[in-house]
mmCIF file of C-alpha atoms in Angstrom:
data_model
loop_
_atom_site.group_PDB
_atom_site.id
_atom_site.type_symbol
_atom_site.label_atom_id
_atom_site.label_comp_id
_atom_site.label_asym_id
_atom_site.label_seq_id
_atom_site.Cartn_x
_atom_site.Cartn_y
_atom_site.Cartn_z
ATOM 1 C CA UNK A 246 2.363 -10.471 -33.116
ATOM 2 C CA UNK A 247 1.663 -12.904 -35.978
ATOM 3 C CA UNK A 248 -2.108 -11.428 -36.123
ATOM 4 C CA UNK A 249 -1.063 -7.672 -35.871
ATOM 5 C CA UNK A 250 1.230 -8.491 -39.002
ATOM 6 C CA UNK A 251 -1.643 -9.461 -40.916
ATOM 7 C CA UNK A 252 -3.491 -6.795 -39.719
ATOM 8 C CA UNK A 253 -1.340 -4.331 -41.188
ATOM 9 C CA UNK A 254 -1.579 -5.355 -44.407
ATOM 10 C CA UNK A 255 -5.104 -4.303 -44.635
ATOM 11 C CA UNK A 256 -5.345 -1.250 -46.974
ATOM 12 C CA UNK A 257 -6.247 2.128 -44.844
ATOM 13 C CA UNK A 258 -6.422 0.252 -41.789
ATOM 14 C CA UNK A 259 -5.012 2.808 -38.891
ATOM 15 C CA UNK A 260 -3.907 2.022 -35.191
ATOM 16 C CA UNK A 261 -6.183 4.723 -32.430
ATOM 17 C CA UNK A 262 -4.057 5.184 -29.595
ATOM 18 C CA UNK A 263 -7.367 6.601 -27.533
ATOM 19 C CA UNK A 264 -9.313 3.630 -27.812
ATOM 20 C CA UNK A 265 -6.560 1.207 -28.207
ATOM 21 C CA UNK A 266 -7.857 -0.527 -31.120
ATOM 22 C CA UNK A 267 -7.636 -1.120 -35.003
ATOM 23 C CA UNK A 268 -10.172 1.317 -37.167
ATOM 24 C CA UNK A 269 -10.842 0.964 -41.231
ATOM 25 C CA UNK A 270 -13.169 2.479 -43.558
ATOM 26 C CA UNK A 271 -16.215 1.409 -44.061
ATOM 27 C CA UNK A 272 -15.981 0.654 -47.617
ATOM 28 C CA UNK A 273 -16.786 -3.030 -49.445
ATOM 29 C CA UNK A 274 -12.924 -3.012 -50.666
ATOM 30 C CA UNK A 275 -11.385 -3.188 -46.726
ATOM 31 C CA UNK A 276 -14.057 -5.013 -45.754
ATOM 32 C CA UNK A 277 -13.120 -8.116 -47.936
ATOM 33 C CA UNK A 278 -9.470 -7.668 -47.407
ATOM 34 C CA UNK A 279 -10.040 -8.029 -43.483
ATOM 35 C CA UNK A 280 -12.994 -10.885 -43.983
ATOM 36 C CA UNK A 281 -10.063 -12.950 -46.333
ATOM 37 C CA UNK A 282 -7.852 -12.885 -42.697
ATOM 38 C CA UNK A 283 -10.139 -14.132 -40.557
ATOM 39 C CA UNK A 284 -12.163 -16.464 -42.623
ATOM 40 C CA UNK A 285 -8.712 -18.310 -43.794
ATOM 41 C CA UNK A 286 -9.075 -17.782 -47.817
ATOM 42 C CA UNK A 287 -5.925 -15.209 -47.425
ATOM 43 C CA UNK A 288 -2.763 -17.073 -47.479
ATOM 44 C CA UNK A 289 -1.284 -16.363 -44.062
ATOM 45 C CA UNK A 290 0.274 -17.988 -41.453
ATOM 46 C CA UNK A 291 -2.315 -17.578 -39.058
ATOM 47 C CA UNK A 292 -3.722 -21.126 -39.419
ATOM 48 C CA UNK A 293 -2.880 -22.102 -35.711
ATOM 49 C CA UNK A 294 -4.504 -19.112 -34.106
ATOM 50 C CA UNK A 295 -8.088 -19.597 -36.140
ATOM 51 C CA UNK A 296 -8.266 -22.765 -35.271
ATOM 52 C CA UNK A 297 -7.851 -21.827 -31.817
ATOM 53 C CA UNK A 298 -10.264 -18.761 -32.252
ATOM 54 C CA UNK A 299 -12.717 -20.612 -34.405
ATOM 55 C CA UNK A 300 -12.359 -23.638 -31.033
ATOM 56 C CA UNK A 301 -12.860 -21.172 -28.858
ATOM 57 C CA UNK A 302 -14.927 -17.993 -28.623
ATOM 58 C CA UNK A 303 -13.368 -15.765 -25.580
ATOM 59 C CA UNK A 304 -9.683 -16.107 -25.328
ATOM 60 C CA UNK A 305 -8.225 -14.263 -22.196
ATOM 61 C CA UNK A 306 -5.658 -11.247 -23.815
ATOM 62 C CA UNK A 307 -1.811 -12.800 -23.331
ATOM 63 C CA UNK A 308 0.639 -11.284 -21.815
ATOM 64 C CA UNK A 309 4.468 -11.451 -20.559
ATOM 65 C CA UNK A 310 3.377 -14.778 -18.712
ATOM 66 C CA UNK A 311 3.697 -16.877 -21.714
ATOM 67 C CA UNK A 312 7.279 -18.040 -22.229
ATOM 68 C CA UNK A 313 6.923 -18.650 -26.144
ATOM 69 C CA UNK A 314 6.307 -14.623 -26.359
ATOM 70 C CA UNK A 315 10.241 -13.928 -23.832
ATOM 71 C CA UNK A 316 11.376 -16.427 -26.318
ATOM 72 C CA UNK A 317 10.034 -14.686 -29.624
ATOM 73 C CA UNK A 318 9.035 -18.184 -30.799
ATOM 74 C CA UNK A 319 5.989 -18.974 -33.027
ATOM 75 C CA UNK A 320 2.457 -18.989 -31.132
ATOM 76 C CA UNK A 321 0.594 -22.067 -31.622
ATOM 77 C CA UNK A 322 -2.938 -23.205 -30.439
ATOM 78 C CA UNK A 323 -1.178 -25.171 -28.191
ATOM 79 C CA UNK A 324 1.089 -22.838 -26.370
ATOM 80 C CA UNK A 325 -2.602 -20.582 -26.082
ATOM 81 C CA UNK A 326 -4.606 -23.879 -24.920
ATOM 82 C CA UNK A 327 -2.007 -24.229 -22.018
ATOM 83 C CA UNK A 328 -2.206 -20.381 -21.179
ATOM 84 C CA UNK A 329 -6.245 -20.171 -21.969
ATOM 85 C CA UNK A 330 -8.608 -19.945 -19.222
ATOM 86 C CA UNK A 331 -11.488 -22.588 -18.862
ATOM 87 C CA UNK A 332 -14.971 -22.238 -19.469
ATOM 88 C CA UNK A 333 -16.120 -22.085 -15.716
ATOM 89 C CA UNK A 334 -13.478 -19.160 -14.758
ATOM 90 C CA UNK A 335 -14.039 -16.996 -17.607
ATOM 91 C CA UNK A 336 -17.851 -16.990 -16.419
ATOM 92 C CA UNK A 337 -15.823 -16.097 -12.724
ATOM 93 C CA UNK A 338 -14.350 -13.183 -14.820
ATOM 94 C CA UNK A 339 -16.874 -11.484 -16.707
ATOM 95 C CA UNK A 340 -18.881 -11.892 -13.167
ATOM 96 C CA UNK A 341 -16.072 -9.674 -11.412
ATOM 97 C CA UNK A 342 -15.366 -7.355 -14.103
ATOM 98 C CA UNK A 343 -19.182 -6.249 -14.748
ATOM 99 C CA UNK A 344 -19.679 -5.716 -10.203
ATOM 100 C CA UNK A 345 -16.905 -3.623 -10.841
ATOM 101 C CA UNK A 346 -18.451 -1.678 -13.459
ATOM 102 C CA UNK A 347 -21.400 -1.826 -11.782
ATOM 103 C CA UNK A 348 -19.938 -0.172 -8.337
ATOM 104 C CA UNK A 349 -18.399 2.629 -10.648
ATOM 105 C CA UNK A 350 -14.484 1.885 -10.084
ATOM 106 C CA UNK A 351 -12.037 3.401 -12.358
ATOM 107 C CA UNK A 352 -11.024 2.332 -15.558
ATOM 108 C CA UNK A 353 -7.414 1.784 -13.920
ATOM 109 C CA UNK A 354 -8.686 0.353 -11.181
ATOM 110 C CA UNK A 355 -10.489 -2.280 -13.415
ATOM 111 C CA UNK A 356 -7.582 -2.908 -15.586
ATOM 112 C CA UNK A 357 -5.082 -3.625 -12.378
ATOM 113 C CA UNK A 358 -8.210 -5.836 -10.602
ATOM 114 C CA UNK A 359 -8.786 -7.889 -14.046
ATOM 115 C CA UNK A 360 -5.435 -8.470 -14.513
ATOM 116 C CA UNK A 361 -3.984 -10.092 -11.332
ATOM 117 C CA UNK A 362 -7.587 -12.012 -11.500
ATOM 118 C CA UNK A 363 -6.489 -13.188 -14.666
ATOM 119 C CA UNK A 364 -2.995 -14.156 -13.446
ATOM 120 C CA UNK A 365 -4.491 -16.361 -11.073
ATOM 121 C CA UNK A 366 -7.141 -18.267 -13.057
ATOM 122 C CA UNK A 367 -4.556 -18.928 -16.017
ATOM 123 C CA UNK A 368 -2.572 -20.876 -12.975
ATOM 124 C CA UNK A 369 -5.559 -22.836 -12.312
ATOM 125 C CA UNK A 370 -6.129 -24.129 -15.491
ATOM 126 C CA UNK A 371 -9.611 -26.445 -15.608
ATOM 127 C CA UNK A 372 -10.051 -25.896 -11.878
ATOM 128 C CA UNK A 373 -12.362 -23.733 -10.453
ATOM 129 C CA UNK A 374 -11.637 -20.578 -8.506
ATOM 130 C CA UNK A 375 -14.643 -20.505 -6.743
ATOM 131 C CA UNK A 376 -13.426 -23.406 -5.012
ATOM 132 C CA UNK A 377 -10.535 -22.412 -3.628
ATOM 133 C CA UNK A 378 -10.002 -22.113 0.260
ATOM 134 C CA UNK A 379 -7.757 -19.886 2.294
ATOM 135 C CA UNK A 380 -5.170 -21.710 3.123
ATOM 136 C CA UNK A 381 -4.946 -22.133 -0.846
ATOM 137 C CA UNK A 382 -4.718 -18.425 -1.622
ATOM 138 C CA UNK A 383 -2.474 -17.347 1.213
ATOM 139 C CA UNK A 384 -0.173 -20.363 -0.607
ATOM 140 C CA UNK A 385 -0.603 -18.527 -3.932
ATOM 141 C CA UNK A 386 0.090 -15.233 -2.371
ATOM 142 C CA UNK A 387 3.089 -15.913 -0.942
ATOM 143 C CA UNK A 388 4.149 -17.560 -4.410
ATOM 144 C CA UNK A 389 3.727 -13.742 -5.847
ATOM 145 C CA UNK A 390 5.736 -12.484 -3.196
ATOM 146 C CA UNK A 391 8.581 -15.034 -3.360
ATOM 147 C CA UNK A 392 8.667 -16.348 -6.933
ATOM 148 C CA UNK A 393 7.187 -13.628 -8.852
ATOM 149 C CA UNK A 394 9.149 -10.859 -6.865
ATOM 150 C CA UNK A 395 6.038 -8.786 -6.048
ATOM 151 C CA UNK A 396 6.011 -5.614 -4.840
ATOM 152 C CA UNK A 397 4.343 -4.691 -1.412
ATOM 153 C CA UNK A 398 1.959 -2.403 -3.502
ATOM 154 C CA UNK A 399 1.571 -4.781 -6.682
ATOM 155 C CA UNK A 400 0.656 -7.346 -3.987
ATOM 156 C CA UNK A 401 -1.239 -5.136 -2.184
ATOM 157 C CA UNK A 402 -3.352 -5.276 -5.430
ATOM 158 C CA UNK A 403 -3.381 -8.695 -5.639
ATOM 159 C CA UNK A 404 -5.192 -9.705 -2.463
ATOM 160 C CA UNK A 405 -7.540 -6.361 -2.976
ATOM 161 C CA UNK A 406 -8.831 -8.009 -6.245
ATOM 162 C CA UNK A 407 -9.209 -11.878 -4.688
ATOM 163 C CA UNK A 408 -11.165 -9.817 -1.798
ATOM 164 C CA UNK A 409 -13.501 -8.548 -3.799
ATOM 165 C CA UNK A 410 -14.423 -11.580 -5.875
ATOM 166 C CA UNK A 411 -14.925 -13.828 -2.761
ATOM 167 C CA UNK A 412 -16.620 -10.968 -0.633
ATOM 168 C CA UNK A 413 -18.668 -8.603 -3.232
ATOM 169 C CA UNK A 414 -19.166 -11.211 -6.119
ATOM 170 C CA UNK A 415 -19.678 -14.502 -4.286
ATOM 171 C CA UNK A 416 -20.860 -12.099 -1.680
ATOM 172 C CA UNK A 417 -18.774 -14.244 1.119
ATOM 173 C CA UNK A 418 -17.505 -13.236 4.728
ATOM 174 C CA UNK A 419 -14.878 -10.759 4.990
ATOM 175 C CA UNK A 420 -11.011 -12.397 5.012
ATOM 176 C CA UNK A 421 -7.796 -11.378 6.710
ATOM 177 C CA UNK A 422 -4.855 -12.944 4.615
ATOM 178 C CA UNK A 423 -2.236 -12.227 6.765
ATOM 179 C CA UNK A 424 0.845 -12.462 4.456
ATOM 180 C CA UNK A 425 4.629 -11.395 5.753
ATOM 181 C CA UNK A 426 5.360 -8.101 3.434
ATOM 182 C CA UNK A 427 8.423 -6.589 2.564
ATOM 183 C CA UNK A 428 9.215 -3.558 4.560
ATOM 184 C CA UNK A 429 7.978 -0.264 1.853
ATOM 185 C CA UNK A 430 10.790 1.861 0.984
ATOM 186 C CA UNK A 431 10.947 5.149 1.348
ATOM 187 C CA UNK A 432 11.185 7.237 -1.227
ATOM 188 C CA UNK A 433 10.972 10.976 -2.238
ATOM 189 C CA UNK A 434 9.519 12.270 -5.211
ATOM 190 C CA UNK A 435 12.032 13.219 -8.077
ATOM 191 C CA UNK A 436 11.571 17.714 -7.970
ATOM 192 C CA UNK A 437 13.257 19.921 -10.887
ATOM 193 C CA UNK A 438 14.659 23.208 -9.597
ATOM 194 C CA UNK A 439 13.001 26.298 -10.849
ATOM 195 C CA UNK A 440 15.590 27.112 -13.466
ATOM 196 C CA UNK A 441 15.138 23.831 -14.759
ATOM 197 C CA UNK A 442 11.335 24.059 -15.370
ATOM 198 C CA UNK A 443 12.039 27.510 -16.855
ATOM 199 C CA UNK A 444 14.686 25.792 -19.484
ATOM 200 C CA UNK A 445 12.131 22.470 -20.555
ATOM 201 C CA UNK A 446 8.991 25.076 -21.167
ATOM 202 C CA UNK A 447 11.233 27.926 -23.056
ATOM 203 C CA UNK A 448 12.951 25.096 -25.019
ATOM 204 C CA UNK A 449 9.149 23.864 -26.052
ATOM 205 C CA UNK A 450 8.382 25.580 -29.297
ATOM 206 C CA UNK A 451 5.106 23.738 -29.940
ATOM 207 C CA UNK A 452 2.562 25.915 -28.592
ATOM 208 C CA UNK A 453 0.143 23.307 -27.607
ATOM 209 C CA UNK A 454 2.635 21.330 -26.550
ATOM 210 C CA UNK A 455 4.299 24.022 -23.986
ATOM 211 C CA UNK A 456 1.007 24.744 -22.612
ATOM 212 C CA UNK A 457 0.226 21.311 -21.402
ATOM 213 C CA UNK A 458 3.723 21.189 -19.457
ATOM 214 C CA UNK A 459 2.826 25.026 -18.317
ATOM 215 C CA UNK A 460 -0.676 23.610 -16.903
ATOM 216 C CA UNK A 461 0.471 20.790 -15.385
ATOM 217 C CA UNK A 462 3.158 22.778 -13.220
ATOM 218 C CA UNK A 463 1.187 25.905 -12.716
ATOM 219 C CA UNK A 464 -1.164 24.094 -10.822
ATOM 220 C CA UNK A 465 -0.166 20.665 -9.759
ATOM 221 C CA UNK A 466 -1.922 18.839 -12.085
ATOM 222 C CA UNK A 467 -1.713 15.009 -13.075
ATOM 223 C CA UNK A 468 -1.081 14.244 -16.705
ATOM 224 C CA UNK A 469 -4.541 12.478 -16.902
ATOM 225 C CA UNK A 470 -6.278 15.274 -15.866
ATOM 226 C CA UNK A 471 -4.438 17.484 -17.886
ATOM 227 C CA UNK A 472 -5.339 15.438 -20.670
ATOM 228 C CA UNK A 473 -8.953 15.875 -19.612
ATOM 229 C CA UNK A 474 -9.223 19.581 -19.245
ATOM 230 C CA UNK A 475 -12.290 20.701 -21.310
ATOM 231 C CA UNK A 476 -12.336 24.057 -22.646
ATOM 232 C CA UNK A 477 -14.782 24.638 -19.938
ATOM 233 C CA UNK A 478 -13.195 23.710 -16.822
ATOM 234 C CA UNK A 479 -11.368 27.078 -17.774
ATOM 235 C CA UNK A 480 -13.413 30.136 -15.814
ATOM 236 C CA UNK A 481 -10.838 32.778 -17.223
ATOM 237 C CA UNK A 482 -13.474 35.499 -14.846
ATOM 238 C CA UNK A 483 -12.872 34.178 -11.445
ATOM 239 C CA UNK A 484 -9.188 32.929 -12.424
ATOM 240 C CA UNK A 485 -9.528 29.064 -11.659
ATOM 241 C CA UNK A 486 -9.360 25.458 -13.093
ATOM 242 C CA UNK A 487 -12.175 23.354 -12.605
ATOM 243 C CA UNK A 488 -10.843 19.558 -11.960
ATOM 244 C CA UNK A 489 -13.140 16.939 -12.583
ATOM 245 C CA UNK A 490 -13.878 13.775 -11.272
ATOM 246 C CA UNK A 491 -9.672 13.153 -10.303
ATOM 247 C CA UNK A 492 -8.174 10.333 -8.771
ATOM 248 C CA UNK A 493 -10.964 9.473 -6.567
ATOM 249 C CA UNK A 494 -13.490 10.800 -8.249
ATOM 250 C CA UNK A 495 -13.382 14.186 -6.271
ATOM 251 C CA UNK A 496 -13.424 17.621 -7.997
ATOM 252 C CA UNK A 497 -11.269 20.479 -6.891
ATOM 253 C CA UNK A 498 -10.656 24.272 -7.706
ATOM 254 C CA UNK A 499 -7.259 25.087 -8.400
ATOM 255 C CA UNK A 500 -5.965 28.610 -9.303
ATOM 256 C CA UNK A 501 -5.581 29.727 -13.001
ATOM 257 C CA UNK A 502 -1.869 31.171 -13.578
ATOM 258 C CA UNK A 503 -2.289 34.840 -14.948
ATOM 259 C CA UNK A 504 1.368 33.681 -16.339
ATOM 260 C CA UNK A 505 -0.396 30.499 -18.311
ATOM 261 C CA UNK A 506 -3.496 32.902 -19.162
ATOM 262 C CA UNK A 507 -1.123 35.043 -21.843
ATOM 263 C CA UNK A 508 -0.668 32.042 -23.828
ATOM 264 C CA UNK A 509 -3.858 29.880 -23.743
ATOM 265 C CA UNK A 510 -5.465 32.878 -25.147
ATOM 266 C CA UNK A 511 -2.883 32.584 -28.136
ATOM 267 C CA UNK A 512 -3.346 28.748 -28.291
ATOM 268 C CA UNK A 513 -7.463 29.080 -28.078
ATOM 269 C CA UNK A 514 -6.890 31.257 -31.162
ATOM 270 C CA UNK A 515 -5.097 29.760 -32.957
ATOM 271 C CA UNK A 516 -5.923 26.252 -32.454
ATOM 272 C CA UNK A 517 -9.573 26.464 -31.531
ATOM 273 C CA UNK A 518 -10.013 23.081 -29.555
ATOM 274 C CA UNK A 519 -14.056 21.271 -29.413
ATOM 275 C CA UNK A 520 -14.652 19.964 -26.735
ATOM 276 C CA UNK A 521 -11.480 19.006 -25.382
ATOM 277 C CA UNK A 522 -8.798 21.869 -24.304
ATOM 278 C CA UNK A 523 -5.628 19.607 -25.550
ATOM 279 C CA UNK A 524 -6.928 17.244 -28.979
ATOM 280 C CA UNK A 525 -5.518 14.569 -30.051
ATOM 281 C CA UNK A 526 -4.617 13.953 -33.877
ATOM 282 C CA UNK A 527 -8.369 12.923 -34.543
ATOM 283 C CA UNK A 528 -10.977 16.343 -34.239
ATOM 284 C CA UNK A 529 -12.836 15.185 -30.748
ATOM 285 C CA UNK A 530 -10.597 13.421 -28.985
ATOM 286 C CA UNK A 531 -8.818 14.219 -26.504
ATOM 287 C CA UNK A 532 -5.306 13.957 -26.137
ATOM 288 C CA UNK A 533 -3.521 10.314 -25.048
ATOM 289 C CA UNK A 534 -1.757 10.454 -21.497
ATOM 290 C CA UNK A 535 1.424 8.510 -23.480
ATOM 291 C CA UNK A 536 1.881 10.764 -26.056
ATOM 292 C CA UNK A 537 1.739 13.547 -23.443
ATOM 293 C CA UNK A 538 4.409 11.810 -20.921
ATOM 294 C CA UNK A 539 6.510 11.799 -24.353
ATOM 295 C CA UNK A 540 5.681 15.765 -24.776
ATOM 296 C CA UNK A 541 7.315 15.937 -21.586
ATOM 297 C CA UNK A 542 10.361 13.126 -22.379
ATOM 298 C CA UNK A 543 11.381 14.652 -25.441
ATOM 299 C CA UNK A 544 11.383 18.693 -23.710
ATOM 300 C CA UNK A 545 13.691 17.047 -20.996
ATOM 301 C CA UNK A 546 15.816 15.669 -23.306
ATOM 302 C CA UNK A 547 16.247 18.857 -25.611
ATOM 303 C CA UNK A 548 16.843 21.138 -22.101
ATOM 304 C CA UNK A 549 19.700 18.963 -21.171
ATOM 305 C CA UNK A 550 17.771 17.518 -17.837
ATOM 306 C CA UNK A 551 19.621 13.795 -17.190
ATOM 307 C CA UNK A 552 17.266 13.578 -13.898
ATOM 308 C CA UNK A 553 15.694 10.498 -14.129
ATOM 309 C CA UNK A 554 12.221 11.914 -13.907
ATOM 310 C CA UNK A 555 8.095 11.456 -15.672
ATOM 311 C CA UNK A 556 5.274 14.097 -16.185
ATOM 312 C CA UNK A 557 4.420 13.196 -12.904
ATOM 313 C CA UNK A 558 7.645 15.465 -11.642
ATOM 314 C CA UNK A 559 5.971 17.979 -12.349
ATOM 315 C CA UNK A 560 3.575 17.938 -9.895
ATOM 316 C CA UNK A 561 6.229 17.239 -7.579
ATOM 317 C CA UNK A 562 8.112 20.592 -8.535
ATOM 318 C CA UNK A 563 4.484 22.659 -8.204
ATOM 319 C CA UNK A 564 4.064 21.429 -4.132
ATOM 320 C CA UNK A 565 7.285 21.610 -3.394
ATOM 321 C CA UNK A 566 8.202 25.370 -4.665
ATOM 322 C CA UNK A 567 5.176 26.133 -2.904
ATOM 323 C CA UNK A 568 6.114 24.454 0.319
ATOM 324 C CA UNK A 569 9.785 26.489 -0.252
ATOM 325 C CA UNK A 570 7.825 29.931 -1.201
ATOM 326 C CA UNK A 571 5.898 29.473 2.290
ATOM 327 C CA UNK A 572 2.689 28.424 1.396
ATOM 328 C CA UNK A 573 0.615 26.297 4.034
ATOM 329 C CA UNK A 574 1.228 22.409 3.856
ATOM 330 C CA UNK A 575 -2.850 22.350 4.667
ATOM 331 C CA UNK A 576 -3.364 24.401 1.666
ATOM 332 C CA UNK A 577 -1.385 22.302 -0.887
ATOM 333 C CA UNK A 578 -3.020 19.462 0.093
ATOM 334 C CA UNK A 579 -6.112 20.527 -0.823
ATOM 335 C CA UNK A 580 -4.855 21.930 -4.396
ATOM 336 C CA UNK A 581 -3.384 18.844 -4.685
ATOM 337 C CA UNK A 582 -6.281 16.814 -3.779
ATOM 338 C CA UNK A 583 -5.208 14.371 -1.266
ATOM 339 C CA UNK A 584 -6.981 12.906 1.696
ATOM 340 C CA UNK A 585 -4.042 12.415 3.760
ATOM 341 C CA UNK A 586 -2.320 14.937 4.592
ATOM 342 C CA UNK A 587 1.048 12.217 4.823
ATOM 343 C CA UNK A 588 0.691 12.234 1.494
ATOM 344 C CA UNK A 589 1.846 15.818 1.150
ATOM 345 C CA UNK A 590 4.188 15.791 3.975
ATOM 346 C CA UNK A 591 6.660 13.943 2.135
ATOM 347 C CA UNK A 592 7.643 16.694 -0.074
ATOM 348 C CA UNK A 593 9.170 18.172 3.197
ATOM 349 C CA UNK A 594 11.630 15.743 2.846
ATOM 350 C CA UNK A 595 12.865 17.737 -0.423
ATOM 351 C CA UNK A 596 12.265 21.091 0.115
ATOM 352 C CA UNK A 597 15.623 23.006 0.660
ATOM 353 C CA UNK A 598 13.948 26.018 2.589
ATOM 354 C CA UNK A 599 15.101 24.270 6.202
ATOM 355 C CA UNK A 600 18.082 22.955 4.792
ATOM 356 C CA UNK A 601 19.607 25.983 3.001
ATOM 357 C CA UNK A 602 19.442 27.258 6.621
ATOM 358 C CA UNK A 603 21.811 24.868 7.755
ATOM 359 C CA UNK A 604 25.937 25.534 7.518
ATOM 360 C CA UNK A 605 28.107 22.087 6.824
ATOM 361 C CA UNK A 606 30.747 21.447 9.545
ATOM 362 C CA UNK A 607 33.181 21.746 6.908
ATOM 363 C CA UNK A 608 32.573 25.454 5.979
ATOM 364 C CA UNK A 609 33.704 26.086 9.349
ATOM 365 C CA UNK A 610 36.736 24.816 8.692
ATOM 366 C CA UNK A 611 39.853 27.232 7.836
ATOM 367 C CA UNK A 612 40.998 24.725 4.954
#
């Protein structure tokens, strides 16, 4: 926080919410203005953190972890000394971040893995991970589950990223930690009725803005790879959506909504997108997924819908109006892209078609 403060002050400095990082122009004016921070000739009140900088090159990001951040009180190169990670485990971490690039996971998947690393080495301070047995980590993994309130999922995460440092980076026998889990609760996916998804997109006046909702629900799509769409992935001739590389990294066909076609035709005209179907602010970028999921937010709010609900929803309103309208449960898995066919059985469990068929006790009733 102190450093982003000072940040700001930089004339034409801007925030990119793509790449998630500060951007000014290249001009010998800005330049000097950013140089004055970070060299200490400005007079800020950064003094603390270039010390600690200047101490130390790599400095693992913080996070919610640190108490002085809950508490809103000053950051000082000691509070980031006690939270830094030593020498010998940052070496651990660049080690199992680049054999995760290297075997091609997602960028998600990279983020989630680094992270609970991270959690773990901060906790070891000046000792060494690499030397840590299994009695030790089932110890620290039941200290996530009980202390840290884990999730079964988040700590399902957890012991996949330990696994793969000891197995595929110190390239070390394959470990069971047998850990006692929560029992996973079963939940069904939040579904707007059809009336509902008519109000949000007529209420969307923003052209580009209603098409991205209309894509998503016409065809079951995720809001990352609606974000993604490139004008391409569009074959307007044989009337389908090309998806590319999805969760998974699989491709899939999905059909193109002669509905959705009326209008993309009027946004292609009138906004005439690069590369990318949906741009961002910036000419060749693609749109952000957060400033999408608030596309979405902000249409709920303005049709009146108090369901607790995310972009994601509508995905969950696309299989299960097709599950109601008959379609084959075997088909919408595959437009939907899963492997497991459990995955799409679940929206079973809100489809009204079998339950509208079904008269309450109490209509029987002569009352």
């Amino acid at each position: 926080p102190i450093l982003n403060s000072q940040v700001r002050r930089i004339r034409g400095i801007k925030w990119s919410q793509t790449h998630r990082c500060w951007y000014l122009p290249m001009d010998e004016k800005c330049c000097r203005e950013a140089l004055k921070i970070f060299s200490g000739s400005a007079n800020t009140d950064t003094s603390d953190l270039r010390t600690y900088l200047v101490k130390r090159k790599e400095v693992a990001m913080i996070t919610e972890e640190i108490p002085a951040i809950r508490a809103r009180s000053p950051i000082t190169a000691k509070t980031l000394v006690r939270y830094a990670i030593s020498d010998e485990n940052m070496k651990a971490l660049y080690a199992f971040v680049h054999t995760l690039v290297l075997k091609a996971y997602s960028p998600s998947t990279i983020k989630n893995y680094k992270n609970e690393m991270m959690v773990l080495l901060r906790l070891l301070g000046d000792r060494a991970v690499d030397q840590l047995d299994t009695k030790q980590i089932k110890s620290y993994l039941l200290w996530l589950l009980k202390k840290k309130n884990y999730s079964e999922m988040h700590l399902h995460t957890a012991i996949n990223a330990i696994k793969f440092y000891f197995e595929k980076v110190l390239n070390r026998p394959r470990t069971v930690y047998e850990i006692p889990r929560p029992k996973k609760p079963f939940t069904l996916p939040a579904v707007h009725g059809q009336q509902s998804i008519t109000t949000l997109i007529k209420g969307t006046e923003n052209l580009k803005h209603r098409l991205m909702l209309m894509m998503a629900y016409s065809a079951g799509l995720r809001v990352s790879e609606v974000v993604s769409l490139q004008v391409n992935d569009l074959d307007t001739e044989r009337k389908v959506i090309h998806i590319k590389r999805a969760k998974g990294k699989k491709d899939r066909q999905v059909p193109l909504s002669e509905r959705l076609m009326k209008d993309l035709e009027l946004y292609l005209k009138n906004f005439n997108p690069g590369t990318w179907l949906f741009e961002g602010q910036a000419k060749g970028e693609p749109y952000s997924v957060r400033s999408a999921q608030s596309v979405f937010q902000k249409a709920k709010e303005k049709a009146g819908i108090g369901k607790k609900s995310g972009f994601h929803s509508l995905r969950h309103s696309y299989a299960t109006h097709l599950l109601e309208n008959g379609t084959d449960i075997r088909l919408i898995q595959d437009l939907l892209g899963h492997n497991s066919i459990r995955t799409t059985v679940r929206y079973t469990h809100v489809s009204t078609r079998d339950l509208n068929k079904i008269q309450s006790p109490l209509d029987r009733l002569d009352l």
